[in-house]
Every structure is written in C-alpha cells, then in structure tokens.
XYZ file of N, CA and C in Angstrom:
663
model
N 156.212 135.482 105.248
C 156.175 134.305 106.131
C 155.486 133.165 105.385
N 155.950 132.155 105.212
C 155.616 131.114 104.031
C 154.785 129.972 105.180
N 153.998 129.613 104.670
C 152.566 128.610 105.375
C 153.622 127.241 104.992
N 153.247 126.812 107.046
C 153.452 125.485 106.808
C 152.936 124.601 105.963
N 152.902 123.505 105.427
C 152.345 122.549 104.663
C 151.809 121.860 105.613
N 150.645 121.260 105.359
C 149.906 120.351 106.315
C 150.334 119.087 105.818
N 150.449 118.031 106.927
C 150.943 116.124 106.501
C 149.633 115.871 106.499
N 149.448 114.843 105.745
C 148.250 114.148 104.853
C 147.542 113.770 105.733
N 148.240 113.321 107.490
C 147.470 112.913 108.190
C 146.651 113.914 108.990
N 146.857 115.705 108.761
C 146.455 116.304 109.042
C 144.982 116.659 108.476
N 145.057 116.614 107.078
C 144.398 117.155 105.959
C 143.009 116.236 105.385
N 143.631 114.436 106.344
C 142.458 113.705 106.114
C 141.668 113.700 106.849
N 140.569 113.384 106.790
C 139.267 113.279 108.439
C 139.782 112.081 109.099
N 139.678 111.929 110.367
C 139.879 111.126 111.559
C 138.328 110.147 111.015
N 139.183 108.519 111.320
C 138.035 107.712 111.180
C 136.911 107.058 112.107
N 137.986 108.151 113.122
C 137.293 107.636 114.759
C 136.273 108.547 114.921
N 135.735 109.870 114.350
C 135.180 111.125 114.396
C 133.686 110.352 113.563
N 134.366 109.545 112.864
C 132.891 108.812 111.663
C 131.683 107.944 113.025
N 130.648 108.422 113.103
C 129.807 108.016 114.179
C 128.870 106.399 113.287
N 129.288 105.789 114.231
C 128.214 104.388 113.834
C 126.973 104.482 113.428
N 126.798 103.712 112.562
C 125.189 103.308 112.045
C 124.302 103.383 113.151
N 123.464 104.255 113.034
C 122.406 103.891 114.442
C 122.155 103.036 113.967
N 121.352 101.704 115.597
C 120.464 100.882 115.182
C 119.031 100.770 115.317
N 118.654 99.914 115.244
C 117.027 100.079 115.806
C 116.693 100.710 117.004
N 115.304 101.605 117.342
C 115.417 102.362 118.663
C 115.084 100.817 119.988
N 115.569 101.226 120.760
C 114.713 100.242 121.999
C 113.565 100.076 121.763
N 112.211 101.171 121.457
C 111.260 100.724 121.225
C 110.769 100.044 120.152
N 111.675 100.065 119.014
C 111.171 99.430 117.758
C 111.666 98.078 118.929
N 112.368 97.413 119.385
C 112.897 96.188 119.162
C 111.904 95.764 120.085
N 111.281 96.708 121.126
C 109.982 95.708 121.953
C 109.347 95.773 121.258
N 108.717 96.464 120.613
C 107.176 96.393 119.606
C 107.601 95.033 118.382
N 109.071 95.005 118.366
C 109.044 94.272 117.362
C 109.060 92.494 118.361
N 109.817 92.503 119.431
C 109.710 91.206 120.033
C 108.572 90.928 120.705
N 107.557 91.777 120.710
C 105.998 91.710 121.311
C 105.072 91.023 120.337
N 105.256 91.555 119.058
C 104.173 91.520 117.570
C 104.698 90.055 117.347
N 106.235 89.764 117.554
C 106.377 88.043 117.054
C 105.660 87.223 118.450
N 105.959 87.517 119.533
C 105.286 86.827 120.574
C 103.904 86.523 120.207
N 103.273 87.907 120.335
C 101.788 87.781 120.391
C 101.369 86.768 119.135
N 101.600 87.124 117.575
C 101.622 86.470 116.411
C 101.482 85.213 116.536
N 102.620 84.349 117.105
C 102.696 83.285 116.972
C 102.090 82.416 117.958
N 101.854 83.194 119.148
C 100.519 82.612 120.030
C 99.755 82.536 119.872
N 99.226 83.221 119.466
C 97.921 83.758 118.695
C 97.400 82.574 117.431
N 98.502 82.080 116.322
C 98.612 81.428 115.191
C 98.318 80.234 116.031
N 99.219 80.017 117.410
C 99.200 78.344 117.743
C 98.137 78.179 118.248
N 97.367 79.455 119.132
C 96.809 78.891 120.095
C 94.762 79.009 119.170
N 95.003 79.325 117.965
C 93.592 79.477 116.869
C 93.857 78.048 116.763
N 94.658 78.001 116.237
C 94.867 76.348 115.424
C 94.526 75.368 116.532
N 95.057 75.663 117.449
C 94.838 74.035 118.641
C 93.097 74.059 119.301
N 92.508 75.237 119.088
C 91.282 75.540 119.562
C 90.515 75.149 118.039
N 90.604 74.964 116.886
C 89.872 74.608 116.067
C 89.882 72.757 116.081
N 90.853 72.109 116.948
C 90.997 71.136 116.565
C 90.175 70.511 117.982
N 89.661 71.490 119.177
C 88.782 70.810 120.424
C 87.596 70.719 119.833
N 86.901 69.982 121.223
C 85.025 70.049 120.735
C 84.931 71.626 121.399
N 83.912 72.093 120.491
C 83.113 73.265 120.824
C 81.744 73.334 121.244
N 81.201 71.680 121.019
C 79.827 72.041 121.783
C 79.417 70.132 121.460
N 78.852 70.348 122.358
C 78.352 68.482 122.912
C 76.401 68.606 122.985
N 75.917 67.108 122.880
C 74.682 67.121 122.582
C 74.384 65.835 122.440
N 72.847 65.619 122.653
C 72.564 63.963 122.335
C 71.335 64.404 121.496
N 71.474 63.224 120.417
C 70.627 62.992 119.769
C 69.653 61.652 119.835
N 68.384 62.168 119.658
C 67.164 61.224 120.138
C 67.055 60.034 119.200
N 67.334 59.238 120.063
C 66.442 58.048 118.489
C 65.741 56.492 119.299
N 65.015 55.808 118.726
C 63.868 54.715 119.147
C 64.298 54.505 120.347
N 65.980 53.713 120.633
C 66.050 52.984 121.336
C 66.711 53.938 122.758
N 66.614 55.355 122.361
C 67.289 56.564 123.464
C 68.240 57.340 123.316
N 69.079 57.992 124.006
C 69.794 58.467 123.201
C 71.179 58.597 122.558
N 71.585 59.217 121.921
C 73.074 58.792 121.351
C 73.390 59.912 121.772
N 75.312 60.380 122.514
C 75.816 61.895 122.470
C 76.435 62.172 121.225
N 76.366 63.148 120.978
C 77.138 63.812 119.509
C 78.080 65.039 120.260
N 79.220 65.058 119.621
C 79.998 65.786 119.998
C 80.562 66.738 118.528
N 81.132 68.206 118.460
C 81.572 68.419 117.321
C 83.030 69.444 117.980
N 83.879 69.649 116.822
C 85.083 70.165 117.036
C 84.714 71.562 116.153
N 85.963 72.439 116.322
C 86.029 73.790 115.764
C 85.890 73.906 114.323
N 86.846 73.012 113.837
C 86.756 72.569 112.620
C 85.468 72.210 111.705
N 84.832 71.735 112.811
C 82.826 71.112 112.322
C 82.347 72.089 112.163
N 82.206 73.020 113.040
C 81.500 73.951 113.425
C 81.884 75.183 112.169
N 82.916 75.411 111.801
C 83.610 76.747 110.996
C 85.022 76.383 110.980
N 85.711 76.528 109.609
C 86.932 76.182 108.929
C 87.585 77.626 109.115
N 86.987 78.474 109.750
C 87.704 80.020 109.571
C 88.799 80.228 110.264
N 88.641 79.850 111.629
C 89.700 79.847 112.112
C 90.851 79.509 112.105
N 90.992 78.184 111.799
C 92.158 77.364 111.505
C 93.146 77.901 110.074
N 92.183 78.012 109.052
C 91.963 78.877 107.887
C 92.938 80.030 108.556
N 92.389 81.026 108.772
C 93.150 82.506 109.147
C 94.140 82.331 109.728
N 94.105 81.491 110.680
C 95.815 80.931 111.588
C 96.583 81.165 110.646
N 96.067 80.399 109.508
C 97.190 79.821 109.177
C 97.874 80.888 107.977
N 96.946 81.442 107.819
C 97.317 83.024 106.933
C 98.004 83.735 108.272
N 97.600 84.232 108.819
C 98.275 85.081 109.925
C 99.491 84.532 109.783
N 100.203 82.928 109.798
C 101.552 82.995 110.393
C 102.037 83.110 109.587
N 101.376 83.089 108.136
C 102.242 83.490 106.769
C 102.693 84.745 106.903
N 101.725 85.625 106.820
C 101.777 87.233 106.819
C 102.933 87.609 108.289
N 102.508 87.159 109.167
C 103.745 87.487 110.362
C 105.334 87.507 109.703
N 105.622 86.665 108.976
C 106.684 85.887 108.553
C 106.880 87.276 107.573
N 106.265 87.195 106.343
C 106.316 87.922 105.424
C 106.202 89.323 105.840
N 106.433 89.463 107.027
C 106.138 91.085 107.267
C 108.124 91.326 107.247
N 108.686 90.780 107.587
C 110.025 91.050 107.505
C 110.613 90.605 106.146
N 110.323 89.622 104.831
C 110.478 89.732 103.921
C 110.168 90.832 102.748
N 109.257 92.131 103.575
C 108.856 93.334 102.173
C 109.341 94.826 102.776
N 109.341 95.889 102.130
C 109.379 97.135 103.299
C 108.544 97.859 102.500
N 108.483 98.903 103.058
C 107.357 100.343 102.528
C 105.909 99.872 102.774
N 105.073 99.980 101.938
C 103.895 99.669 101.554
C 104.184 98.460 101.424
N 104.450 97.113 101.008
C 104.138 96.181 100.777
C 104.278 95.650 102.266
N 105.081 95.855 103.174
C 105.115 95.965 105.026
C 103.838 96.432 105.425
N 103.066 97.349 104.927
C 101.939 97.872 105.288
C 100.507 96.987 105.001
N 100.836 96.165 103.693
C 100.035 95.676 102.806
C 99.879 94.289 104.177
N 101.133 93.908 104.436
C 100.985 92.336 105.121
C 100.925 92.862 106.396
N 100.633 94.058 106.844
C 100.597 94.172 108.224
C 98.791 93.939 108.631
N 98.442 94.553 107.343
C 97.288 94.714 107.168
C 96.444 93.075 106.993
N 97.025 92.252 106.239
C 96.279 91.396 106.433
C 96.517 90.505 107.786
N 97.717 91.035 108.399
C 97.324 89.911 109.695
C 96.830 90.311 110.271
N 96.223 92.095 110.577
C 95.282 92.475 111.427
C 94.314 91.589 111.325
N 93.605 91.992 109.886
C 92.630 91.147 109.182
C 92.552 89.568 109.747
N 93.374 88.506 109.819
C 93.422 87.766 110.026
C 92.958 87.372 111.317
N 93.609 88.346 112.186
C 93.054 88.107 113.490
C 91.629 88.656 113.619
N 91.052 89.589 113.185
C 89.841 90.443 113.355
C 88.963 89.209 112.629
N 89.315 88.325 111.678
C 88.139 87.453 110.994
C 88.154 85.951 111.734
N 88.964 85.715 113.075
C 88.892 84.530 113.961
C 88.008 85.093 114.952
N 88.006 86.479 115.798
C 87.512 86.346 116.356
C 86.358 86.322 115.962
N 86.106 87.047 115.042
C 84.438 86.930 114.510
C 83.901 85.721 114.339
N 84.427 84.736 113.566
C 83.780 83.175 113.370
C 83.936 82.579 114.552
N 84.912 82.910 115.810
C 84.636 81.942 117.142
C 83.821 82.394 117.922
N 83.418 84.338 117.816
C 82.189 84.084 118.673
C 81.023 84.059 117.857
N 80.739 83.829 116.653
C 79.837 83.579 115.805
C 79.397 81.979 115.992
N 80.352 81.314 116.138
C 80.611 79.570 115.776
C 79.838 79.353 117.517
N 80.197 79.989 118.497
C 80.380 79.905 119.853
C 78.896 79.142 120.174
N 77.441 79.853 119.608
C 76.136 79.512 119.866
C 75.869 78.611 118.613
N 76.191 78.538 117.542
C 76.278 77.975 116.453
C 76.048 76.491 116.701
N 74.292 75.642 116.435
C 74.430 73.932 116.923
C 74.100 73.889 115.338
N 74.787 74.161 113.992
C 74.183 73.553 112.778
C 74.939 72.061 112.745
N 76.091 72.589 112.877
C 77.132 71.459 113.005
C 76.468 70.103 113.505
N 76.162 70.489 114.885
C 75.959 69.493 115.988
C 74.636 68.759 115.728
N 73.886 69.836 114.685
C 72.548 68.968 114.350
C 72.526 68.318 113.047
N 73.692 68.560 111.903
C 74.073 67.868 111.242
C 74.396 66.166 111.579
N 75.509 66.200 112.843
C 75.733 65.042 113.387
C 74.845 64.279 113.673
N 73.756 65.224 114.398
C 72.395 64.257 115.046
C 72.110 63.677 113.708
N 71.825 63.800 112.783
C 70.614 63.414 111.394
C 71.550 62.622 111.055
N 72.649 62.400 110.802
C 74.037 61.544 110.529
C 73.365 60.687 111.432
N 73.624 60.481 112.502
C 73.104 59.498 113.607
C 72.137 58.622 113.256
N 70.730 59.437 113.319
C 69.502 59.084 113.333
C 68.774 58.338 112.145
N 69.644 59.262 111.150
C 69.245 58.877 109.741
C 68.338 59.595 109.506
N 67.958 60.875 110.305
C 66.656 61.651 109.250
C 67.011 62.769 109.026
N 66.637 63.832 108.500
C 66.717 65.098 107.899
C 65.953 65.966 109.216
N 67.071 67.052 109.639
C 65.927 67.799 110.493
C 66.079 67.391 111.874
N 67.031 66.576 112.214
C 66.716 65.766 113.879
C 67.445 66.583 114.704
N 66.738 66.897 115.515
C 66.790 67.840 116.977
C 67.982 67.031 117.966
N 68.237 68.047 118.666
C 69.374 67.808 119.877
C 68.779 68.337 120.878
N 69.485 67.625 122.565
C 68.879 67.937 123.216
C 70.222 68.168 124.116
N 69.903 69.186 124.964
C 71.573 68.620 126.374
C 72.616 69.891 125.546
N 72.142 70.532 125.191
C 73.574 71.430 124.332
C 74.298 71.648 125.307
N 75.165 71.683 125.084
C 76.639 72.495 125.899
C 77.605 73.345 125.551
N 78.135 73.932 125.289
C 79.297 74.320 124.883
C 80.542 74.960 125.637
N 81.863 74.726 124.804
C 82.714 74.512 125.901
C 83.623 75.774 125.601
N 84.353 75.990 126.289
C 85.273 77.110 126.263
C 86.390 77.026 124.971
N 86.543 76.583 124.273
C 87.250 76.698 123.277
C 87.021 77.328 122.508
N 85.956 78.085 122.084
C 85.337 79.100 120.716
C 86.415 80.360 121.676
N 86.155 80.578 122.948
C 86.726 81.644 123.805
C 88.591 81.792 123.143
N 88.754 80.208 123.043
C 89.905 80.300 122.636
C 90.459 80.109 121.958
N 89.953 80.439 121.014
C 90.140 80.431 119.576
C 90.167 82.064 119.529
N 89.250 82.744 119.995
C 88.835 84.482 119.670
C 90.347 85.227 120.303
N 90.836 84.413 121.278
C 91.932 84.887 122.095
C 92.908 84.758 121.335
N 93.097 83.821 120.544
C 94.521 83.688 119.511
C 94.507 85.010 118.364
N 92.924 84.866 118.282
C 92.639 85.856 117.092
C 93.032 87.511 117.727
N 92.671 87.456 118.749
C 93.055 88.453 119.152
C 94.227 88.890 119.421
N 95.123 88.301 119.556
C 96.914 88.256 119.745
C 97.112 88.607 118.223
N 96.839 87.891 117.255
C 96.851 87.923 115.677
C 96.404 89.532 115.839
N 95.291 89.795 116.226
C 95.208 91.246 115.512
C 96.196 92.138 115.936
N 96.466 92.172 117.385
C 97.695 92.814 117.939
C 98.739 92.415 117.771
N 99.196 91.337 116.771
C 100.322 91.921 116.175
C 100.491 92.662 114.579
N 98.819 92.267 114.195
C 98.952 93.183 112.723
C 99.053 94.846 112.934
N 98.262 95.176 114.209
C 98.610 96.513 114.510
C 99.496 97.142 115.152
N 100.483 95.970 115.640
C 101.515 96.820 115.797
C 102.680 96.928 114.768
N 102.823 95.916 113.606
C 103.205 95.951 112.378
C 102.696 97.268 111.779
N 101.401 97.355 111.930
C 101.282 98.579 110.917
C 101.580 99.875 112.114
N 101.710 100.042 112.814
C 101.973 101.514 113.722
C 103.900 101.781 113.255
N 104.464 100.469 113.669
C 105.807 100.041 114.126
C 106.243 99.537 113.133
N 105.620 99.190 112.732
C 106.214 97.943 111.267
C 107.962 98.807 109.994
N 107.216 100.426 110.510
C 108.473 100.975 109.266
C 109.523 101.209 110.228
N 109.488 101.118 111.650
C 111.187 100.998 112.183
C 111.982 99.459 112.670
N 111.087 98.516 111.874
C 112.264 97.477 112.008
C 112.773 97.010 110.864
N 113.686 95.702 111.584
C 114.874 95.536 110.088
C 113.894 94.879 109.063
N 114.509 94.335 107.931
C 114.222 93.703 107.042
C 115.027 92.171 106.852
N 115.017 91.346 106.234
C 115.864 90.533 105.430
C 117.181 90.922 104.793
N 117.988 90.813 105.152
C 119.458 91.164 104.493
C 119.125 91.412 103.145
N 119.791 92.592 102.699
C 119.610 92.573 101.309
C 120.787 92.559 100.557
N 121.692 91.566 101.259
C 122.970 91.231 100.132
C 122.613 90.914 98.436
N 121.788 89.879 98.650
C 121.217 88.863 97.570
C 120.310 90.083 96.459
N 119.889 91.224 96.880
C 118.805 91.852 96.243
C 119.933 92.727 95.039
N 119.142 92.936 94.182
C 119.817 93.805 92.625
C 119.975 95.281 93.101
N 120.797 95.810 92.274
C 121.328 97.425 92.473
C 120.048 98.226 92.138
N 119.249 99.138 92.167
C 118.506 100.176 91.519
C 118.783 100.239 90.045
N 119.859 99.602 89.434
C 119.773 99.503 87.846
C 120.148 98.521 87.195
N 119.031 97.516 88.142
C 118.700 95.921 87.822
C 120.320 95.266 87.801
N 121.605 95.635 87.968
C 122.785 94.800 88.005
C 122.486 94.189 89.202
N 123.469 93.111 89.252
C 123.693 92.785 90.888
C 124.717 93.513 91.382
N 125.034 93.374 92.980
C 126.092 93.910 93.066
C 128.012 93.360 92.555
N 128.717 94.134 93.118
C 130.149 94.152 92.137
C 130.345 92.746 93.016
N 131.106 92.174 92.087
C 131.536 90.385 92.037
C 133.170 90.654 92.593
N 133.317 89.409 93.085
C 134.708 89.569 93.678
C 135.467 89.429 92.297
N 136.597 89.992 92.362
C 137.558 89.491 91.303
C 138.248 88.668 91.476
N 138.613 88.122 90.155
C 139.060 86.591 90.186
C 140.574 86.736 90.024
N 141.355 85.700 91.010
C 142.283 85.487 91.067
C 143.200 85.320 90.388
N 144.714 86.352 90.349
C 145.833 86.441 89.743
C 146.292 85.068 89.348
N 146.047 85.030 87.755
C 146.985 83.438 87.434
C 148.099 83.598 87.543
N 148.137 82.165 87.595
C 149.817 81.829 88.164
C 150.947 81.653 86.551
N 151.135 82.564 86.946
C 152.317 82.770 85.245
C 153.369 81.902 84.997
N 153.589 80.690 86.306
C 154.454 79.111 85.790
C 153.550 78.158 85.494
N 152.343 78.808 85.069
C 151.643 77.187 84.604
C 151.252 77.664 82.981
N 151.143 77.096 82.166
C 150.790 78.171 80.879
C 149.041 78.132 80.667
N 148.896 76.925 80.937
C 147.133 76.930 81.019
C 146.350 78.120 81.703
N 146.983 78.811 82.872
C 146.676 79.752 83.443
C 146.086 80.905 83.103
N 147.991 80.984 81.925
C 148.018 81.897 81.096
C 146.773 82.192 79.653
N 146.543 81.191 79.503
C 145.243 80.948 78.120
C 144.360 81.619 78.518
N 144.194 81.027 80.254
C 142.568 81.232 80.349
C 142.213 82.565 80.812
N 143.219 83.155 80.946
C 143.053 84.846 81.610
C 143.056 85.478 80.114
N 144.018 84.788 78.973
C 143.593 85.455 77.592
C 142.262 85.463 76.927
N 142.236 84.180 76.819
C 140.336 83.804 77.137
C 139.398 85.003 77.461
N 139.464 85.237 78.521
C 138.854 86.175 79.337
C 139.094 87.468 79.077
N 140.181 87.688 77.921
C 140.434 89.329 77.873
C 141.313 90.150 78.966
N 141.731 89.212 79.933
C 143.018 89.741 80.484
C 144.043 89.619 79.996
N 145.207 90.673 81.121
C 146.694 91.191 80.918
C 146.992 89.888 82.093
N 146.956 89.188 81.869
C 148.545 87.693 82.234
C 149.173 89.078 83.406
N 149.982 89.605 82.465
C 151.206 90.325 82.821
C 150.673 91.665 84.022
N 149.518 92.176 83.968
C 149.865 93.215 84.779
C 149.483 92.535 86.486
C-alpha cells in the first residue's frame, strides 16, 4: 500500500497557529504611566516652589524697619538643581535598558530623596534672610525680626517626593517596559542592519547601465 504524498500546504506550518508578540503586561503599563505622572509633577512642581518666597522678615535699621523677603532659590539651589536632573534621568530611563535602566532609575530616586532633604532642611533655615538684612542695613551680622515662613519648602519636599516615587518604581518596574525603537541601533557585530537594495536599472538608458557596472553589478540579471 504506497503512502499518500502530502501537498506542501500540508507539510508547511499554518501562519495563523504563529501566536503574537506578547506585549507589555497591564501592570507594567500602569507602573509605567504612574512613574511618568508622578516624575514630571514632581520635576514641575520642585522647580515652581524654588522660585516662591520661603520665609519673610524685617530688618532693623535707625529710621525702623525694612521687610526682607527671600525665595527657594536664596535659601538653597538644591532643589531646583535636582528638578532638573530628575527630568533628565526620567527621560533617559527609556533611552538605556539592563543596568544602565537601573543606573538612571537610581539617580532619580536620588534626585528626589536630595529635594526633600534641602526643603525640609532650607524650611527653618533664616541664613539667607539674614544675609538680606546686612545687604539692607549695611552691617555684618544684622538680626531679623517677624520670621515667617511659608508653605513652599512643604512644596518643594512634595515634588521631591513624587521624584523619588518615580525612581522607585523605575527601579522595581523599570525592566518590563519598552525602550526607544531600536531600528537606528547596530547588529551585535557592530554592522548596521541589511540596507534596502537598490533599484533595477533601466537597461534603455545606457548611463544606467555604467553605473550598476560601476558598482559591480549584472545590468543583465
């Protein structure tokens, strides 16, 4: 009894049987649309709190007194400073993978963990404000009186704190999201990838013909 022959369409695999690329899980894509939220609130809302007053005051002099006022910025450059690293590193967390994803996850923790520290450090902090006074007064050493301080160091620590929660969820989460397309990136043995091939000359023009000889082509096949 002689065996049927199988048709080619038997013998090949079905292309419908080939299962899709998984994609990212649901939870990578909240952890990942949470860490840009928080990040960039966090980045805006350090930066706009370094640029309020953080603490008010009058300074004494002959004729009574003068108010002095100072901003975040007076007080400590850290914050604004780290913002502005944090929104680098946020950014750059989807430009690297492996360890170097780990490396920038790490410094925007960092980033955020070193705002809040200088805003509640800065928060009681009158060097600033007694700098201003002696500016004023004209002497070395001149006292303030009336301190105040205002809620903005609070919110500054709050940005920082969004900043840190998104460096840690980069580093928990950081290895199940995407990357940057890597069309543009080199093969594993430094080539790039394969180039389109260039178009069949046209064999009624003869210039055509040169330039495919040129090149070490067959014209003809």
């Amino acid at each position: 009894m002689t065996a049927v022959p199988q048709t080619p369409a038997e013998t090949e695999p079905s292309v419908e049987s080939v299962p899709p690329p998984a994609g990212p899980a649901p939870g990578a894509k909240r952890s990942l649309a949470l860490a840009l939220l928080a990040g960039a609130a966090g980045a805006a809302l350090a930066l706009l709190a370094s640029g309020r007053t953080w603490a008010e005051g009058t300074a004494v002099l002959a004729q009574g007194e003068l108010p002095r006022s100072v901003t975040g910025a007076d007080v400590t450059g850290v914050p604004g400073a780290l913002a502005v690293v944090g929104l680098a590193a946020l950014v750059a967390v989807f430009a690297v993978r492996r360890a170097g994803r780990l490396a920038v996850a790490g410094l925007l923790a960092l980033s955020g963990a070193g705002i809040v520290a200088a805003a509640v450090r800065g928060n009681s902090d009158t060097s600033a404000l007694r700098e201003k006074a002696a500016t004023a007064v004209g002497l070395t050493g001149a006292d303030v009186h009336h301190v105040t301080h205002t809620g903005w160091p609070w919110g500054a620590a709050a940005g920082g704190l969004l900043l840190l929660i998104a460096g840690l969820l980069a580093l928990v989460h950081g290895r199940h999201w995407p990357a940057m397309s890597g069309r543009y990136e080199r093969t594993p043995g430094g080539a790039r990838g394969p180039r389109r091939a260039p178009p069949a000359p046209d064999l009624d023009r003869p210039e055509e013909i040169w330039k495919s000889l040129d090149r070490g082509e067959d014209p003809t096949r």
